């Protein structure tokens, strides 16, 4: 995508880390706990006293946070433009029905995160005929958990590839909101259709995703940042209002494969996840 300004280039470059996160790191045995601890220590050191705002992802069941860098909450998503839809393999957030730790992974965002804790039938877990979303890090399989991020902006943005679409030359500091929904992939034609979940329409002059689930529990709202494994050791400079739904919905994995074959966001695989942020100095307090 051709960017229109230096600011957009910087914005897209920062987010590109999430989209290409350490692609050279092939599948490997999970790294030891010391590697994750070292990354967390580096994050603490690199953000100490610098003035970063609250970070994401987090445990949505833990309300404590001492980061007081304040910013105004974004409007309801219905009053903003949808600019991006993408998802991560395993949930980046923890809580609700996704509390099973997937392990440390490769240290670069793959093979880690949180998994759906509910039960699935043998039929739902039946093998699929061909790989979906295959990369050097593997592919998607029935039973996998994904966290979908519907990203909204107050800029005059429109849906497109990369999160750089959430800015414009006219407004380089828009308010951002992410509506997050965790799904479990099943081999079941009666489950939700991802093409419908990611459908884009123009409503009252704004780009919207009208089929974001509304029956997956009361969303936890908090002030945070952008995510992705590129921020494991560095703070994200972007301010984001998050709504994270606690319950998991089932989606037909085959429809995800169809969506990958052609979508305006040019998504064709699941992205890696950022380490869960546990340092309360980097978390906002969640209002109860």
mmCIF file of C-alpha atoms in Angstrom:
data_model
loop_
_atom_site.group_PDB
_atom_site.id
_atom_site.type_symbol
_atom_site.label_atom_id
_atom_site.label_comp_id
_atom_site.label_asym_id
_atom_site.label_seq_id
_atom_site.Cartn_x
_atom_site.Cartn_y
_atom_site.Cartn_z
ATOM 1 C CA UNK A 1 0.000 0.000 0.000
ATOM 2 C CA UNK A 2 1.331 3.442 -0.930
ATOM 3 C CA UNK A 3 1.330 5.628 2.172
ATOM 4 C CA UNK A 4 0.459 9.323 1.927
ATOM 5 C CA UNK A 5 2.699 10.844 4.580
ATOM 6 C CA UNK A 6 5.747 10.201 6.724
ATOM 7 C CA UNK A 7 3.517 9.752 9.761
ATOM 8 C CA UNK A 8 1.512 7.070 8.010
ATOM 9 C CA UNK A 9 4.754 5.358 7.014
ATOM 10 C CA UNK A 10 5.867 5.297 10.641
ATOM 11 C CA UNK A 11 2.470 4.056 11.787
ATOM 12 C CA UNK A 12 2.374 1.284 9.196
ATOM 13 C CA UNK A 13 5.958 0.268 9.944
ATOM 14 C CA UNK A 14 5.244 -0.110 13.641
ATOM 15 C CA UNK A 15 2.217 -2.261 12.925
ATOM 16 C CA UNK A 16 4.010 -4.241 10.226
ATOM 17 C CA UNK A 17 6.013 -5.873 12.991
ATOM 18 C CA UNK A 18 2.788 -7.599 14.016
ATOM 19 C CA UNK A 19 2.033 -8.711 10.476
ATOM 20 C CA UNK A 20 5.485 -10.117 9.701
ATOM 21 C CA UNK A 21 6.611 -10.749 13.250
ATOM 22 C CA UNK A 22 9.945 -12.467 13.055
ATOM 23 C CA UNK A 23 8.963 -14.536 10.026
ATOM 24 C CA UNK A 24 12.451 -15.984 9.935
ATOM 25 C CA UNK A 25 11.740 -17.857 13.173
ATOM 26 C CA UNK A 26 10.612 -21.294 12.070
ATOM 27 C CA UNK A 27 8.589 -23.615 14.292
ATOM 28 C CA UNK A 28 10.685 -24.833 17.195
ATOM 29 C CA UNK A 29 10.444 -26.193 20.690
ATOM 30 C CA UNK A 30 8.975 -23.737 23.215
ATOM 31 C CA UNK A 31 11.525 -21.399 24.739
ATOM 32 C CA UNK A 32 12.289 -21.644 28.432
ATOM 33 C CA UNK A 33 10.626 -19.417 31.006
ATOM 34 C CA UNK A 34 13.814 -17.356 31.361
ATOM 35 C CA UNK A 35 13.408 -16.052 27.795
ATOM 36 C CA UNK A 36 9.933 -14.671 28.522
ATOM 37 C CA UNK A 37 11.161 -13.253 31.839
ATOM 38 C CA UNK A 38 14.021 -11.519 30.018
ATOM 39 C CA UNK A 39 11.601 -10.012 27.499
ATOM 40 C CA UNK A 40 9.376 -8.725 30.301
ATOM 41 C CA UNK A 41 12.387 -7.238 32.075
ATOM 42 C CA UNK A 42 13.440 -5.509 28.864
ATOM 43 C CA UNK A 43 9.918 -4.122 28.425
ATOM 44 C CA UNK A 44 10.012 -2.731 31.956
ATOM 45 C CA UNK A 45 13.444 -1.177 31.415
ATOM 46 C CA UNK A 46 12.637 0.284 28.002
ATOM 47 C CA UNK A 47 9.429 1.915 29.243
ATOM 48 C CA UNK A 48 10.554 3.042 32.687
ATOM 49 C CA UNK A 49 10.157 6.793 33.049
ATOM 50 C CA UNK A 50 9.628 7.324 29.305
ATOM 51 C CA UNK A 51 5.926 8.145 29.573
ATOM 52 C CA UNK A 52 4.271 5.275 27.730
ATOM 53 C CA UNK A 53 0.546 4.895 28.251
ATOM 54 C CA UNK A 54 -1.148 1.669 29.370
ATOM 55 C CA UNK A 55 -0.344 -1.391 27.297
ATOM 56 C CA UNK A 56 -2.148 -4.417 25.869
ATOM 57 C CA UNK A 57 -2.898 -7.316 25.991
ATOM 58 C CA UNK A 58 -3.805 -8.075 29.590
ATOM 59 C CA UNK A 59 -5.753 -10.395 31.853
ATOM 60 C CA UNK A 60 -9.250 -8.922 31.648
ATOM 61 C CA UNK A 61 -10.154 -10.439 35.024
ATOM 62 C CA UNK A 62 -7.411 -8.506 36.832
ATOM 63 C CA UNK A 63 -8.536 -4.902 37.303
ATOM 64 C CA UNK A 64 -5.401 -3.477 38.951
ATOM 65 C CA UNK A 65 -3.220 -1.008 37.130
ATOM 66 C CA UNK A 66 -1.134 1.997 38.154
ATOM 67 C CA UNK A 67 -0.475 3.613 34.783
ATOM 68 C CA UNK A 68 -2.249 6.962 34.959
ATOM 69 C CA UNK A 69 -1.338 8.275 31.518
ATOM 70 C CA UNK A 70 -4.855 9.384 30.654
ATOM 71 C CA UNK A 71 -6.551 9.683 27.294
ATOM 72 C CA UNK A 72 -10.156 10.110 26.311
ATOM 73 C CA UNK A 73 -12.089 6.926 25.637
ATOM 74 C CA UNK A 74 -12.960 6.456 21.980
ATOM 75 C CA UNK A 75 -16.606 6.795 20.910
ATOM 76 C CA UNK A 76 -18.800 3.739 20.392
ATOM 77 C CA UNK A 77 -17.634 1.785 17.362
ATOM 78 C CA UNK A 78 -20.917 2.610 15.634
ATOM 79 C CA UNK A 79 -19.703 6.234 15.535
ATOM 80 C CA UNK A 80 -16.315 5.374 13.998
ATOM 81 C CA UNK A 81 -14.994 3.920 10.751
ATOM 82 C CA UNK A 82 -13.985 0.278 10.583
ATOM 83 C CA UNK A 83 -10.469 0.318 9.144
ATOM 84 C CA UNK A 84 -9.026 -3.144 9.760
ATOM 85 C CA UNK A 85 -9.896 -6.727 10.666
ATOM 86 C CA UNK A 86 -7.193 -9.255 11.498
ATOM 87 C CA UNK A 87 -6.718 -12.063 13.998
ATOM 88 C CA UNK A 88 -4.118 -13.780 16.126
ATOM 89 C CA UNK A 89 -3.638 -17.509 16.666
ATOM 90 C CA UNK A 90 -4.541 -18.113 20.324
ATOM 91 C CA UNK A 91 -6.018 -15.271 22.313
ATOM 92 C CA UNK A 92 -3.712 -12.390 23.176
ATOM 93 C CA UNK A 93 -5.875 -11.520 26.177
ATOM 94 C CA UNK A 94 -6.553 -13.876 29.064
ATOM 95 C CA UNK A 95 -9.861 -14.323 30.883
ATOM 96 C CA UNK A 96 -13.406 -15.540 30.492
ATOM 97 C CA UNK A 97 -13.439 -18.793 28.502
ATOM 98 C CA UNK A 98 -9.840 -18.461 27.287
ATOM 99 C CA UNK A 99 -7.547 -19.031 30.239
ATOM 100 C CA UNK A 100 -5.483 -22.079 29.218
ATOM 101 C CA UNK A 101 -1.901 -20.993 28.562
ATOM 102 C CA UNK A 102 -0.665 -22.363 25.246
ATOM 103 C CA UNK A 103 2.962 -22.253 26.432
ATOM 104 C CA UNK A 104 5.892 -19.950 25.811
ATOM 105 C CA UNK A 105 5.991 -20.654 22.087
ATOM 106 C CA UNK A 106 8.999 -19.695 20.000
ATOM 107 C CA UNK A 107 9.678 -16.462 21.863
ATOM 108 C CA UNK A 108 8.480 -14.404 18.897
ATOM 109 C CA UNK A 109 4.714 -14.669 19.303
ATOM 110 C CA UNK A 110 3.947 -18.054 17.771
ATOM 111 C CA UNK A 111 2.757 -21.009 19.831
ATOM 112 C CA UNK A 112 1.852 -18.833 22.801
ATOM 113 C CA UNK A 113 -1.234 -16.987 24.041
ATOM 114 C CA UNK A 114 -4.404 -18.428 25.550
ATOM 115 C CA UNK A 115 -6.741 -21.198 24.435
ATOM 116 C CA UNK A 116 -10.449 -21.919 24.729
ATOM 117 C CA UNK A 117 -11.126 -23.991 27.833
ATOM 118 C CA UNK A 118 -14.469 -25.514 26.794
ATOM 119 C CA UNK A 119 -15.141 -28.946 25.332
ATOM 120 C CA UNK A 120 -15.502 -29.770 21.653
ATOM 121 C CA UNK A 121 -17.021 -32.858 20.048
ATOM 122 C CA UNK A 122 -15.137 -35.333 17.892
ATOM 123 C CA UNK A 123 -17.167 -34.114 14.925
ATOM 124 C CA UNK A 124 -16.129 -30.511 15.537
ATOM 125 C CA UNK A 125 -12.504 -31.620 15.692
ATOM 126 C CA UNK A 126 -12.639 -33.722 12.525
ATOM 127 C CA UNK A 127 -9.613 -33.120 10.242
ATOM 128 C CA UNK A 128 -10.001 -30.748 7.314
ATOM 129 C CA UNK A 129 -9.138 -31.627 3.731
ATOM 130 C CA UNK A 130 -6.400 -29.058 3.075
ATOM 131 C CA UNK A 131 -4.245 -26.599 5.063
ATOM 132 C CA UNK A 132 -5.726 -23.206 5.964
ATOM 133 C CA UNK A 133 -3.570 -20.148 6.576
ATOM 134 C CA UNK A 134 -0.332 -22.098 6.227
ATOM 135 C CA UNK A 135 2.956 -20.290 6.927
ATOM 136 C CA UNK A 136 6.381 -21.357 8.153
ATOM 137 C CA UNK A 137 4.816 -21.280 11.642
ATOM 138 C CA UNK A 138 2.174 -23.886 10.811
ATOM 139 C CA UNK A 139 -1.486 -23.671 9.849
ATOM 140 C CA UNK A 140 -4.911 -23.502 11.426
ATOM 141 C CA UNK A 141 -6.660 -26.654 12.614
ATOM 142 C CA UNK A 142 -10.053 -27.479 14.157
ATOM 143 C CA UNK A 143 -9.843 -26.785 17.873
ATOM 144 C CA UNK A 144 -7.544 -23.784 17.490
ATOM 145 C CA UNK A 145 -8.396 -20.530 19.238
ATOM 146 C CA UNK A 146 -8.214 -17.165 17.485
ATOM 147 C CA UNK A 147 -8.688 -13.610 18.730
ATOM 148 C CA UNK A 148 -10.237 -11.329 16.121
ATOM 149 C CA UNK A 149 -9.593 -7.598 16.257
ATOM 150 C CA UNK A 150 -12.110 -5.277 14.649
ATOM 151 C CA UNK A 151 -10.254 -1.946 14.526
ATOM 152 C CA UNK A 152 -12.110 1.368 14.335
ATOM 153 C CA UNK A 153 -10.840 4.919 13.816
ATOM 154 C CA UNK A 154 -12.267 8.425 14.108
ATOM 155 C CA UNK A 155 -10.271 9.384 11.016
ATOM 156 C CA UNK A 156 -11.870 9.416 7.574
ATOM 157 C CA UNK A 157 -10.507 5.924 7.133
ATOM 158 C CA UNK A 158 -11.708 3.035 5.045
ATOM 159 C CA UNK A 159 -11.080 -0.713 5.228
ATOM 160 C CA UNK A 160 -7.804 -1.819 3.710
ATOM 161 C CA UNK A 161 -4.578 -3.760 4.236
ATOM 162 C CA UNK A 162 -2.463 -2.988 7.319
ATOM 163 C CA UNK A 163 -3.396 -0.880 10.276
ATOM 164 C CA UNK A 164 -1.942 2.130 8.466
ATOM 165 C CA UNK A 165 -5.402 2.478 6.930
ATOM 166 C CA UNK A 166 -6.620 3.720 10.310
ATOM 167 C CA UNK A 167 -4.897 7.070 9.751
ATOM 168 C CA UNK A 168 -5.250 9.780 7.154
ATOM 169 C CA UNK A 169 -3.243 12.810 6.088
ATOM 170 C CA UNK A 170 -5.948 14.988 7.619
ATOM 171 C CA UNK A 171 -5.910 13.281 11.044
ATOM 172 C CA UNK A 172 -2.693 11.589 12.158
ATOM 173 C CA UNK A 173 -3.780 11.162 15.782
ATOM 174 C CA UNK A 174 -7.271 9.633 15.571
ATOM 175 C CA UNK A 175 -8.995 7.906 18.425
ATOM 176 C CA UNK A 176 -8.779 4.143 18.036
ATOM 177 C CA UNK A 177 -11.021 1.379 19.327
ATOM 178 C CA UNK A 178 -10.662 -2.389 19.065
ATOM 179 C CA UNK A 179 -13.641 -4.666 19.452
ATOM 180 C CA UNK A 180 -12.094 -8.040 20.326
ATOM 181 C CA UNK A 181 -13.836 -11.402 20.004
ATOM 182 C CA UNK A 182 -12.317 -14.805 20.679
ATOM 183 C CA UNK A 183 -13.450 -17.739 18.545
ATOM 184 C CA UNK A 184 -12.715 -21.448 18.486
ATOM 185 C CA UNK A 185 -12.359 -23.052 15.059
ATOM 186 C CA UNK A 186 -14.531 -26.109 14.402
ATOM 187 C CA UNK A 187 -15.176 -28.318 11.396
ATOM 188 C CA UNK A 188 -18.903 -27.675 11.420
ATOM 189 C CA UNK A 189 -20.925 -26.101 8.623
ATOM 190 C CA UNK A 190 -23.578 -25.096 11.176
ATOM 191 C CA UNK A 191 -21.113 -22.919 13.120
ATOM 192 C CA UNK A 192 -20.698 -19.207 12.420
ATOM 193 C CA UNK A 193 -19.519 -18.150 8.975
ATOM 194 C CA UNK A 194 -16.390 -16.000 9.181
ATOM 195 C CA UNK A 195 -17.246 -14.267 5.923
ATOM 196 C CA UNK A 196 -20.388 -12.950 7.615
ATOM 197 C CA UNK A 197 -18.531 -12.054 10.808
ATOM 198 C CA UNK A 198 -16.052 -10.007 8.761
ATOM 199 C CA UNK A 199 -18.640 -8.507 6.416
ATOM 200 C CA UNK A 200 -18.232 -4.778 5.828
ATOM 201 C CA UNK A 201 -21.134 -2.411 5.192
ATOM 202 C CA UNK A 202 -21.601 1.344 5.073
ATOM 203 C CA UNK A 203 -24.110 2.433 7.709
ATOM 204 C CA UNK A 204 -25.015 6.104 8.164
ATOM 205 C CA UNK A 205 -21.954 7.032 6.135
ATOM 206 C CA UNK A 206 -19.510 4.983 8.242
ATOM 207 C CA UNK A 207 -17.763 1.707 7.483
ATOM 208 C CA UNK A 208 -19.041 -0.933 9.906
ATOM 209 C CA UNK A 209 -18.819 -4.645 10.686
ATOM 210 C CA UNK A 210 -22.502 -5.271 11.449
ATOM 211 C CA UNK A 211 -22.096 -8.904 12.476
ATOM 212 C CA UNK A 212 -19.760 -8.567 15.449
ATOM 213 C CA UNK A 213 -21.242 -11.028 17.981
ATOM 214 C CA UNK A 214 -23.531 -9.485 20.576
ATOM 215 C CA UNK A 215 -24.169 -12.633 22.648
ATOM 216 C CA UNK A 216 -20.715 -13.400 24.037
ATOM 217 C CA UNK A 217 -20.947 -11.656 27.376
ATOM 218 C CA UNK A 218 -20.473 -8.124 28.607
ATOM 219 C CA UNK A 219 -17.283 -6.731 27.119
ATOM 220 C CA UNK A 220 -14.505 -5.591 29.430
ATOM 221 C CA UNK A 221 -13.559 -2.041 28.507
ATOM 222 C CA UNK A 222 -10.120 -0.665 29.292
ATOM 223 C CA UNK A 223 -7.479 1.775 28.088
ATOM 224 C CA UNK A 224 -4.560 0.106 26.357
ATOM 225 C CA UNK A 225 -2.398 0.051 23.263
ATOM 226 C CA UNK A 226 -1.774 -1.818 20.051
ATOM 227 C CA UNK A 227 -0.473 -5.372 20.356
ATOM 228 C CA UNK A 228 1.610 -7.879 18.397
ATOM 229 C CA UNK A 229 4.910 -9.596 19.344
ATOM 230 C CA UNK A 230 6.980 -6.699 18.019
ATOM 231 C CA UNK A 231 6.164 -4.984 21.324
ATOM 232 C CA UNK A 232 7.398 -7.779 23.606
ATOM 233 C CA UNK A 233 10.364 -5.650 24.635
ATOM 234 C CA UNK A 234 9.199 -2.164 23.668
ATOM 235 C CA UNK A 235 6.171 -0.060 24.524
ATOM 236 C CA UNK A 236 3.488 0.634 21.978
ATOM 237 C CA UNK A 237 3.035 4.397 21.530
ATOM 238 C CA UNK A 238 -0.586 4.182 20.397
ATOM 239 C CA UNK A 239 -3.617 4.779 22.607
ATOM 240 C CA UNK A 240 -6.470 2.334 22.098
ATOM 241 C CA UNK A 241 -9.826 1.829 23.792
ATOM 242 C CA UNK A 242 -10.476 -1.914 24.071
ATOM 243 C CA UNK A 243 -13.687 -3.928 24.366
ATOM 244 C CA UNK A 244 -12.880 -7.591 24.995
ATOM 245 C CA UNK A 245 -15.749 -10.069 25.145
ATOM 246 C CA UNK A 246 -15.292 -12.868 27.712
ATOM 247 C CA UNK A 247 -17.158 -15.699 26.004
ATOM 248 C CA UNK A 248 -15.995 -17.739 23.019
ATOM 249 C CA UNK A 249 -18.057 -18.405 19.894
ATOM 250 C CA UNK A 250 -17.642 -21.258 17.421
ATOM 251 C CA UNK A 251 -16.736 -20.477 13.818
ATOM 252 C CA UNK A 252 -16.521 -22.878 10.869
ATOM 253 C CA UNK A 253 -12.824 -23.173 10.013
ATOM 254 C CA UNK A 254 -13.644 -23.772 6.358
ATOM 255 C CA UNK A 255 -15.189 -20.296 6.099
ATOM 256 C CA UNK A 256 -11.958 -18.817 7.446
ATOM 257 C CA UNK A 257 -10.190 -20.501 4.544
ATOM 258 C CA UNK A 258 -12.647 -18.943 2.110
ATOM 259 C CA UNK A 259 -12.116 -15.496 3.658
ATOM 260 C CA UNK A 260 -8.354 -15.866 3.283
ATOM 261 C CA UNK A 261 -8.794 -16.388 -0.447
ATOM 262 C CA UNK A 262 -9.912 -12.802 -0.922
ATOM 263 C CA UNK A 263 -10.649 -9.980 1.518
ATOM 264 C CA UNK A 264 -10.149 -6.232 1.419
ATOM 265 C CA UNK A 265 -7.690 -6.466 4.317
ATOM 266 C CA UNK A 266 -5.396 -8.828 2.357
ATOM 267 C CA UNK A 267 -5.227 -11.188 5.336
ATOM 268 C CA UNK A 268 -4.120 -14.759 4.609
ATOM 269 C CA UNK A 269 -2.850 -16.100 7.943
ATOM 270 C CA UNK A 270 -3.102 -15.716 11.712
ATOM 271 C CA UNK A 271 -0.673 -13.348 13.422
ATOM 272 C CA UNK A 272 1.491 -13.982 16.467
ATOM 273 C CA UNK A 273 0.661 -12.649 19.914
ATOM 274 C CA UNK A 274 2.355 -10.240 22.277
ATOM 275 C CA UNK A 275 3.313 -11.511 25.710
ATOM 276 C CA UNK A 276 0.605 -10.827 28.270
ATOM 277 C CA UNK A 277 1.441 -7.540 29.992
ATOM 278 C CA UNK A 278 1.575 -8.191 33.740
ATOM 279 C CA UNK A 279 3.558 -5.188 34.982
ATOM 280 C CA UNK A 280 0.962 -3.010 36.744
ATOM 281 C CA UNK A 281 3.051 0.077 35.907
ATOM 282 C CA UNK A 282 2.060 -0.596 32.289
ATOM 283 C CA UNK A 283 -1.619 -1.309 32.920
ATOM 284 C CA UNK A 284 -4.587 0.968 33.410
ATOM 285 C CA UNK A 285 -7.091 0.327 36.183
ATOM 286 C CA UNK A 286 -10.265 -1.320 34.886
ATOM 287 C CA UNK A 287 -13.352 0.383 36.233
ATOM 288 C CA UNK A 288 -15.720 -2.029 37.977
#
